[in-house]
mmCIF file of C-alpha atoms in Angstrom:
data_model
loop_
_atom_site.group_PDB
_atom_site.id
_atom_site.type_symbol
_atom_site.label_atom_id
_atom_site.label_comp_id
_atom_site.label_asym_id
_atom_site.label_seq_id
_atom_site.Cartn_x
_atom_site.Cartn_y
_atom_site.Cartn_z
ATOM 1 C CA UNK A 277 78.034 114.760 122.135
ATOM 2 C CA UNK A 278 78.323 118.074 120.346
ATOM 3 C CA UNK A 279 79.266 118.301 116.694
ATOM 4 C CA UNK A 280 82.704 119.566 115.790
ATOM 5 C CA UNK A 281 82.796 123.015 114.216
ATOM 6 C CA UNK A 282 85.280 123.958 111.525
ATOM 7 C CA UNK A 283 88.020 126.344 112.622
ATOM 8 C CA UNK A 284 87.442 128.437 109.504
ATOM 9 C CA UNK A 285 84.659 128.550 106.898
ATOM 10 C CA UNK A 286 85.084 126.054 104.071
ATOM 11 C CA UNK A 287 87.738 123.963 105.824
ATOM 12 C CA UNK A 288 85.718 120.768 105.345
ATOM 13 C CA UNK A 289 85.312 121.478 101.624
ATOM 14 C CA UNK A 290 89.055 122.104 101.355
ATOM 15 C CA UNK A 291 89.704 118.729 102.997
ATOM 16 C CA UNK A 292 87.336 117.090 100.483
ATOM 17 C CA UNK A 293 89.159 118.675 97.523
ATOM 18 C CA UNK A 294 92.537 117.695 99.001
ATOM 19 C CA UNK A 295 91.261 114.134 99.434
ATOM 20 C CA UNK A 296 90.188 114.036 95.772
ATOM 21 C CA UNK A 297 93.601 115.345 94.698
ATOM 22 C CA UNK A 298 95.461 112.695 96.719
ATOM 23 C CA UNK A 299 93.285 109.896 95.311
ATOM 24 C CA UNK A 300 93.947 111.207 91.787
ATOM 25 C CA UNK A 301 97.695 111.290 92.387
ATOM 26 C CA UNK A 302 97.539 107.679 93.596
ATOM 27 C CA UNK A 303 95.724 106.698 90.399
ATOM 28 C CA UNK A 304 98.390 108.480 88.335
ATOM 29 C CA UNK A 305 101.146 106.562 90.151
ATOM 30 C CA UNK A 306 99.338 103.328 89.306
ATOM 31 C CA UNK A 307 99.201 104.290 85.616
ATOM 32 C CA UNK A 308 102.928 105.090 85.614
ATOM 33 C CA UNK A 309 103.899 101.691 87.038
ATOM 34 C CA UNK A 310 105.072 98.908 84.743
ATOM 35 C CA UNK A 311 104.531 95.143 84.981
ATOM 36 C CA UNK A 312 102.870 95.122 88.420
ATOM 37 C CA UNK A 313 99.479 93.421 88.695
ATOM 38 C CA UNK A 314 96.596 95.405 90.184
ATOM 39 C CA UNK A 315 96.064 92.678 92.824
ATOM 40 C CA UNK A 316 99.623 93.152 94.133
ATOM 41 C CA UNK A 317 99.132 96.921 94.315
ATOM 42 C CA UNK A 318 95.932 96.342 96.275
ATOM 43 C CA UNK A 319 97.780 94.047 98.697
ATOM 44 C CA UNK A 320 100.396 96.739 99.373
ATOM 45 C CA UNK A 321 97.685 99.303 100.069
ATOM 46 C CA UNK A 322 95.986 96.893 102.497
ATOM 47 C CA UNK A 323 99.275 96.559 104.402
ATOM 48 C CA UNK A 324 99.479 100.350 104.786
ATOM 49 C CA UNK A 325 95.886 100.504 106.018
ATOM 50 C CA UNK A 326 96.488 97.752 108.582
ATOM 51 C CA UNK A 327 99.579 99.548 109.894
ATOM 52 C CA UNK A 328 97.561 102.763 110.277
ATOM 53 C CA UNK A 329 94.458 101.235 111.867
ATOM 54 C CA UNK A 330 96.114 98.825 114.322
ATOM 55 C CA UNK A 331 97.214 101.514 116.845
ATOM 56 C CA UNK A 332 93.694 102.979 116.715
ATOM 57 C CA UNK A 333 92.107 99.614 117.512
ATOM 58 C CA UNK A 334 94.417 99.205 120.500
ATOM 59 C CA UNK A 335 93.821 102.773 121.723
ATOM 60 C CA UNK A 336 90.016 102.613 121.488
ATOM 61 C CA UNK A 337 89.918 98.996 122.756
ATOM 62 C CA UNK A 338 87.471 97.923 120.054
ATOM 63 C CA UNK A 339 88.849 94.391 119.697
ATOM 64 C CA UNK A 340 89.643 92.799 116.350
ATOM 65 C CA UNK A 341 86.393 90.930 115.608
ATOM 66 C CA UNK A 342 83.640 93.362 116.564
ATOM 67 C CA UNK A 343 80.196 92.626 118.065
ATOM 68 C CA UNK A 344 78.953 89.088 117.380
ATOM 69 C CA UNK A 345 75.784 90.199 115.624
ATOM 70 C CA UNK A 346 77.717 92.512 113.284
ATOM 71 C CA UNK A 347 80.589 90.270 112.183
ATOM 72 C CA UNK A 348 78.834 88.903 109.120
ATOM 73 C CA UNK A 349 78.143 92.478 107.948
ATOM 74 C CA UNK A 350 81.758 93.448 108.611
ATOM 75 C CA UNK A 351 82.959 90.443 106.628
ATOM 76 C CA UNK A 352 80.896 91.358 103.582
ATOM 77 C CA UNK A 353 81.918 95.008 103.975
ATOM 78 C CA UNK A 354 85.557 93.905 103.866
ATOM 79 C CA UNK A 355 85.056 91.486 100.981
ATOM 80 C CA UNK A 356 83.048 93.859 98.793
ATOM 81 C CA UNK A 357 85.243 96.850 99.633
ATOM 82 C CA UNK A 358 88.484 95.070 98.794
ATOM 83 C CA UNK A 359 86.926 93.631 95.622
ATOM 84 C CA UNK A 360 85.965 97.149 94.570
ATOM 85 C CA UNK A 361 89.544 98.318 95.125
ATOM 86 C CA UNK A 362 91.105 95.509 93.058
ATOM 87 C CA UNK A 363 88.673 95.958 90.167
ATOM 88 C CA UNK A 364 89.128 99.736 90.112
ATOM 89 C CA UNK A 365 92.927 99.362 90.056
ATOM 90 C CA UNK A 366 92.574 96.920 87.168
ATOM 91 C CA UNK A 367 90.395 99.421 85.313
ATOM 92 C CA UNK A 368 93.000 102.143 85.845
ATOM 93 C CA UNK A 369 95.641 99.902 84.297
ATOM 94 C CA UNK A 370 93.791 98.881 81.113
ATOM 95 C CA UNK A 371 91.818 102.013 80.188
ATOM 96 C CA UNK A 372 92.367 105.792 80.210
ATOM 97 C CA UNK A 373 92.605 107.293 83.695
ATOM 98 C CA UNK A 374 89.808 109.805 83.100
ATOM 99 C CA UNK A 375 87.442 107.127 81.745
ATOM 100 C CA UNK A 376 87.863 104.848 84.762
ATOM 101 C CA UNK A 377 87.530 107.775 87.193
ATOM 102 C CA UNK A 378 84.298 108.964 85.583
ATOM 103 C CA UNK A 379 82.715 105.503 85.798
ATOM 104 C CA UNK A 380 83.772 105.254 89.459
ATOM 105 C CA UNK A 381 81.790 108.419 90.186
ATOM 106 C CA UNK A 382 78.491 106.799 89.282
ATOM 107 C CA UNK A 383 78.635 105.442 92.844
ATOM 108 C CA UNK A 384 76.129 107.839 94.519
ATOM 109 C CA UNK A 385 73.484 107.008 91.918
ATOM 110 C CA UNK A 386 73.810 103.253 92.430
ATOM 111 C CA UNK A 387 73.920 103.741 96.204
ATOM 112 C CA UNK A 388 70.497 105.391 96.054
ATOM 113 C CA UNK A 389 69.158 102.531 93.930
ATOM 114 C CA UNK A 390 70.510 99.844 96.284
ATOM 115 C CA UNK A 391 69.233 101.759 99.338
ATOM 116 C CA UNK A 392 65.748 101.707 97.781
ATOM 117 C CA UNK A 393 65.986 97.946 97.169
ATOM 118 C CA UNK A 394 67.522 96.793 100.466
ATOM 119 C CA UNK A 395 66.833 99.570 102.995
ATOM 120 C CA UNK A 396 63.414 100.650 101.658
ATOM 121 C CA UNK A 397 64.581 104.259 101.318
ATOM 122 C CA UNK A 398 62.646 106.639 99.101
ATOM 123 C CA UNK A 399 63.442 106.474 95.367
ATOM 124 C CA UNK A 400 61.808 109.239 93.329
ATOM 125 C CA UNK A 401 61.503 109.987 89.634
ATOM 126 C CA UNK A 402 64.436 112.375 90.035
ATOM 127 C CA UNK A 403 66.566 109.482 91.288
ATOM 128 C CA UNK A 404 65.522 107.420 88.270
ATOM 129 C CA UNK A 405 66.473 110.300 85.974
ATOM 130 C CA UNK A 406 69.897 110.597 87.631
ATOM 131 C CA UNK A 407 70.402 106.843 87.214
ATOM 132 C CA UNK A 408 69.628 107.086 83.494
ATOM 133 C CA UNK A 409 72.064 110.014 83.210
ATOM 134 C CA UNK A 410 74.787 107.945 84.860
ATOM 135 C CA UNK A 411 74.173 104.960 82.584
ATOM 136 C CA UNK A 412 74.293 107.299 79.569
ATOM 137 C CA UNK A 413 77.694 108.526 80.738
ATOM 138 C CA UNK A 414 78.967 104.947 81.050
ATOM 139 C CA UNK A 415 77.723 104.136 77.529
ATOM 140 C CA UNK A 416 79.492 107.195 76.099
ATOM 141 C CA UNK A 417 82.735 106.007 77.688
ATOM 142 C CA UNK A 418 82.363 102.316 76.805
ATOM 143 C CA UNK A 419 81.173 103.116 73.248
ATOM 144 C CA UNK A 420 79.867 99.633 72.376
ATOM 145 C CA UNK A 421 80.375 98.801 68.666
ATOM 146 C CA UNK A 422 76.697 98.003 68.077
ATOM 147 C CA UNK A 423 75.944 101.693 68.815
ATOM 148 C CA UNK A 424 79.134 103.477 67.752
ATOM 149 C CA UNK A 425 80.401 101.264 64.931
ATOM 150 C CA UNK A 426 83.355 98.894 64.746
ATOM 151 C CA UNK A 427 86.051 101.609 64.613
ATOM 152 C CA UNK A 428 86.325 103.043 68.130
ATOM 153 C CA UNK A 429 88.990 105.732 68.643
ATOM 154 C CA UNK A 430 90.586 107.303 71.705
ATOM 155 C CA UNK A 431 91.111 104.107 73.738
ATOM 156 C CA UNK A 432 94.232 102.512 75.197
ATOM 157 C CA UNK A 433 95.243 99.203 73.624
ATOM 158 C CA UNK A 434 92.536 96.989 72.180
ATOM 159 C CA UNK A 435 88.807 97.537 72.495
ATOM 160 C CA UNK A 436 88.569 94.198 74.325
ATOM 161 C CA UNK A 437 90.767 95.559 77.145
ATOM 162 C CA UNK A 438 88.772 98.800 77.130
ATOM 163 C CA UNK A 439 85.530 96.836 77.527
ATOM 164 C CA UNK A 440 87.051 94.702 80.305
ATOM 165 C CA UNK A 441 88.147 97.865 82.084
ATOM 166 C CA UNK A 442 84.666 99.361 81.749
ATOM 167 C CA UNK A 443 83.043 96.237 83.197
ATOM 168 C CA UNK A 444 85.615 96.144 86.016
ATOM 169 C CA UNK A 445 85.070 99.828 86.868
ATOM 170 C CA UNK A 446 81.280 99.434 86.835
ATOM 171 C CA UNK A 447 81.429 96.280 88.981
ATOM 172 C CA UNK A 448 83.805 98.098 91.335
ATOM 173 C CA UNK A 449 81.302 100.928 91.657
ATOM 174 C CA UNK A 450 78.453 98.522 92.451
ATOM 175 C CA UNK A 451 80.625 96.761 95.058
ATOM 176 C CA UNK A 452 81.568 100.081 96.658
ATOM 177 C CA UNK A 453 77.915 101.144 96.719
ATOM 178 C CA UNK A 454 77.042 97.834 98.407
ATOM 179 C CA UNK A 455 79.608 98.499 101.142
ATOM 180 C CA UNK A 456 77.929 101.835 101.877
ATOM 181 C CA UNK A 457 74.586 100.069 102.216
ATOM 182 C CA UNK A 458 76.159 97.626 104.677
ATOM 183 C CA UNK A 459 77.715 100.486 106.660
ATOM 184 C CA UNK A 460 74.304 102.199 106.849
ATOM 185 C CA UNK A 461 72.803 98.937 108.065
ATOM 186 C CA UNK A 462 75.474 98.588 110.753
ATOM 187 C CA UNK A 463 75.176 102.240 111.765
ATOM 188 C CA UNK A 464 77.237 103.597 114.655
ATOM 189 C CA UNK A 465 77.312 100.296 116.527
ATOM 190 C CA UNK A 466 80.748 99.497 115.011
ATOM 191 C CA UNK A 467 83.761 101.785 115.265
ATOM 192 C CA UNK A 468 85.058 103.289 112.021
ATOM 193 C CA UNK A 469 88.541 101.826 112.607
ATOM 194 C CA UNK A 470 87.097 98.321 112.930
ATOM 195 C CA UNK A 471 85.362 98.701 109.563
ATOM 196 C CA UNK A 472 88.657 99.662 107.887
ATOM 197 C CA UNK A 473 90.420 96.807 109.702
ATOM 198 C CA UNK A 474 88.092 94.212 108.151
ATOM 199 C CA UNK A 475 88.520 95.915 104.780
ATOM 200 C CA UNK A 476 92.319 95.686 105.017
ATOM 201 C CA UNK A 477 92.630 92.186 106.506
ATOM 202 C CA UNK A 478 90.122 90.468 104.211
ATOM 203 C CA UNK A 479 91.528 92.393 101.257
ATOM 204 C CA UNK A 480 95.092 91.330 102.056
ATOM 205 C CA UNK A 481 94.142 87.667 102.491
ATOM 206 C CA UNK A 482 92.148 87.671 99.257
ATOM 207 C CA UNK A 483 94.935 89.417 97.337
ATOM 208 C CA UNK A 484 97.587 86.960 98.568
ATOM 209 C CA UNK A 485 95.441 83.971 97.544
ATOM 210 C CA UNK A 486 94.750 85.544 94.139
ATOM 211 C CA UNK A 487 98.443 86.306 93.572
ATOM 212 C CA UNK A 488 99.435 82.694 94.234
ATOM 213 C CA UNK A 489 96.652 81.386 91.983
ATOM 214 C CA UNK A 490 97.563 83.805 89.188
ATOM 215 C CA UNK A 491 101.299 83.418 89.841
ATOM 216 C CA UNK A 492 101.640 87.201 89.552
ATOM 217 C CA UNK A 493 103.629 88.019 92.703
ATOM 218 C CA UNK A 494 106.850 89.832 91.855
ATOM 219 C CA UNK A 495 108.950 92.670 93.226
ATOM 220 C CA UNK A 496 109.269 95.714 90.972
ATOM 221 C CA UNK A 497 112.393 95.560 88.830
ATOM 222 C CA UNK A 498 113.373 99.211 89.273
ATOM 223 C CA UNK A 499 113.469 101.649 92.155
ATOM 224 C CA UNK A 500 110.923 103.959 90.532
ATOM 225 C CA UNK A 501 108.144 101.375 90.634
ATOM 226 C CA UNK A 502 108.930 100.619 94.280
ATOM 227 C CA UNK A 503 108.583 104.319 95.070
ATOM 228 C CA UNK A 504 105.249 104.345 93.226
ATOM 229 C CA UNK A 505 104.050 101.374 95.306
ATOM 230 C CA UNK A 506 104.825 103.206 98.546
ATOM 231 C CA UNK A 507 103.252 106.416 97.238
ATOM 232 C CA UNK A 508 100.027 104.597 96.290
ATOM 233 C CA UNK A 509 99.743 103.298 99.849
ATOM 234 C CA UNK A 510 100.491 106.691 101.431
ATOM 235 C CA UNK A 511 98.297 108.696 99.045
ATOM 236 C CA UNK A 512 95.369 106.298 99.478
ATOM 237 C CA UNK A 513 95.726 106.515 103.248
ATOM 238 C CA UNK A 514 95.998 110.309 103.146
ATOM 239 C CA UNK A 515 92.940 110.554 100.906
ATOM 240 C CA UNK A 516 90.883 108.497 103.358
ATOM 241 C CA UNK A 517 92.082 110.557 106.334
ATOM 242 C CA UNK A 518 91.172 113.904 104.753
ATOM 243 C CA UNK A 519 87.843 112.558 103.484
ATOM 244 C CA UNK A 520 87.015 111.422 107.026
ATOM 245 C CA UNK A 521 88.005 114.826 108.447
ATOM 246 C CA UNK A 522 85.866 116.546 105.811
ATOM 247 C CA UNK A 523 82.821 114.495 106.799
ATOM 248 C CA UNK A 524 83.447 115.265 110.478
ATOM 249 C CA UNK A 525 83.153 119.047 110.051
ATOM 250 C CA UNK A 526 80.967 119.417 106.964
ATOM 251 C CA UNK A 527 77.664 117.983 105.728
ATOM 252 C CA UNK A 528 77.820 114.942 103.447
ATOM 253 C CA UNK A 529 76.102 116.699 100.509
ATOM 254 C CA UNK A 530 78.701 119.431 99.912
ATOM 255 C CA UNK A 531 81.510 116.931 100.506
ATOM 256 C CA UNK A 532 80.081 114.576 97.860
ATOM 257 C CA UNK A 533 79.877 117.446 95.380
ATOM 258 C CA UNK A 534 83.480 118.519 96.075
ATOM 259 C CA UNK A 535 84.620 114.917 95.621
ATOM 260 C CA UNK A 536 83.647 115.178 91.958
ATOM 261 C CA UNK A 537 86.787 117.312 91.621
ATOM 262 C CA UNK A 538 88.494 113.917 91.337
ATOM 263 C CA UNK A 539 87.168 113.785 87.757
ATOM 264 C CA UNK A 540 88.657 117.211 86.986
ATOM 265 C CA UNK A 541 92.015 116.236 88.477
ATOM 266 C CA UNK A 542 91.998 112.975 86.474
ATOM 267 C CA UNK A 543 91.458 114.935 83.238
ATOM 268 C CA UNK A 544 94.299 117.345 84.063
ATOM 269 C CA UNK A 545 96.779 114.679 85.200
ATOM 270 C CA UNK A 546 96.041 112.464 82.204
ATOM 271 C CA UNK A 547 96.713 115.347 79.804
ATOM 272 C CA UNK A 548 99.854 116.596 81.607
ATOM 273 C CA UNK A 549 101.635 113.386 82.599
ATOM 274 C CA UNK A 550 100.229 110.675 80.314
ATOM 275 C CA UNK A 551 100.042 112.753 77.102
ATOM 276 C CA UNK A 552 96.477 111.585 76.457
ATOM 277 C CA UNK A 553 93.955 114.419 76.198
ATOM 278 C CA UNK A 554 90.464 113.103 77.020
ATOM 279 C CA UNK A 555 88.201 112.476 74.034
ATOM 280 C CA UNK A 556 84.937 114.343 73.522
ATOM 281 C CA UNK A 557 83.122 111.084 74.290
ATOM 282 C CA UNK A 558 84.796 111.022 77.708
ATOM 283 C CA UNK A 559 83.952 114.689 78.305
ATOM 284 C CA UNK A 560 80.303 114.029 77.422
ATOM 285 C CA UNK A 561 80.206 110.973 79.664
ATOM 286 C CA UNK A 562 81.837 112.945 82.480
ATOM 287 C CA UNK A 563 79.233 115.707 82.226
ATOM 288 C CA UNK A 564 76.429 113.142 82.451
ATOM 289 C CA UNK A 565 77.988 111.354 85.446
ATOM 290 C CA UNK A 566 78.935 114.525 87.346
ATOM 291 C CA UNK A 567 75.443 115.946 86.782
ATOM 292 C CA UNK A 568 73.785 112.763 88.061
ATOM 293 C CA UNK A 569 76.119 112.395 91.069
ATOM 294 C CA UNK A 570 75.834 116.071 92.017
ATOM 295 C CA UNK A 571 72.069 115.991 91.603
ATOM 296 C CA UNK A 572 71.810 112.941 93.846
ATOM 297 C CA UNK A 573 74.038 114.536 96.488
ATOM 298 C CA UNK A 574 72.114 117.831 96.427
ATOM 299 C CA UNK A 575 68.763 116.046 96.811
ATOM 300 C CA UNK A 576 70.051 113.994 99.754
ATOM 301 C CA UNK A 577 71.517 117.141 101.316
ATOM 302 C CA UNK A 578 68.281 119.135 100.970
ATOM 303 C CA UNK A 579 66.298 116.204 102.371
ATOM 304 C CA UNK A 580 68.577 115.974 105.440
ATOM 305 C CA UNK A 581 68.398 119.752 106.006
ATOM 306 C CA UNK A 582 64.608 119.618 105.783
ATOM 307 C CA UNK A 583 64.429 116.781 108.332
ATOM 308 C CA UNK A 584 66.743 118.685 110.680
ATOM 309 C CA UNK A 585 64.514 121.782 110.520
ATOM 310 C CA UNK A 586 61.433 119.670 111.196
ATOM 311 C CA UNK A 587 63.077 118.211 114.312
ATOM 312 C CA UNK A 588 63.957 121.707 115.521
ATOM 313 C CA UNK A 589 60.356 122.859 115.061
#
């Protein structure tokens, strides 16, 4: 089939920025909620995703299990993807919004590393440099006492919670990168809706089990938190829709670069609505992470453009 063309120049990039803004608003709603566990929030989001994807599965007649040879990949895609979501929500709750968002954007760097390990894709010295930049950014945000001393400023709550949030955000990023590797392995043999369906169903089942084990299931006590729960589901769904539309009409490289606007939005929203201006350590870490992620995206983009020109010749 023919590729879709954007109705106007830059429409795909606008969709990518809008997607980043919606994801940032969802993160802000999570920070504003009180006494609701991150696992319960994740379960609510999974319900919204299931409600959105189900009509698509019926319309495209994809079935609910997928091809037999791909089900194990779909299962791990759902498990790792939902795990990444829960851990990232936990990180948002226990550490500054900007810090958790910056760590989440080390994803492209770790995706390149995992693709080299499992898919035998090329991994150059530039990729290694970008990985070191990303790790430097994470260290500047985590600020371990053995490097920065015992008195760490600019964190929410205790340093123990800050460290837990950093580990959760980093593990979430590695899990999300692993899901991308699985999706590359599966390729176009599985419909996009079916991939999201596994993500939502396995995530919901896992969240329900975890809530019963932790005894953390509870309805929000006030109407405001219930509104925030609904908004998190809608904003997350809207962010995914616009990100998908952006990738349909624009190359992945520019879209990945525009997605780093999520970091900028997180800084602005944290300062405006949470009264917590980002520290200089966070700014330094953000610069390292954005530089590494953008560099990785630009290299992948140039490589794909070069391959396309070679095919045309």
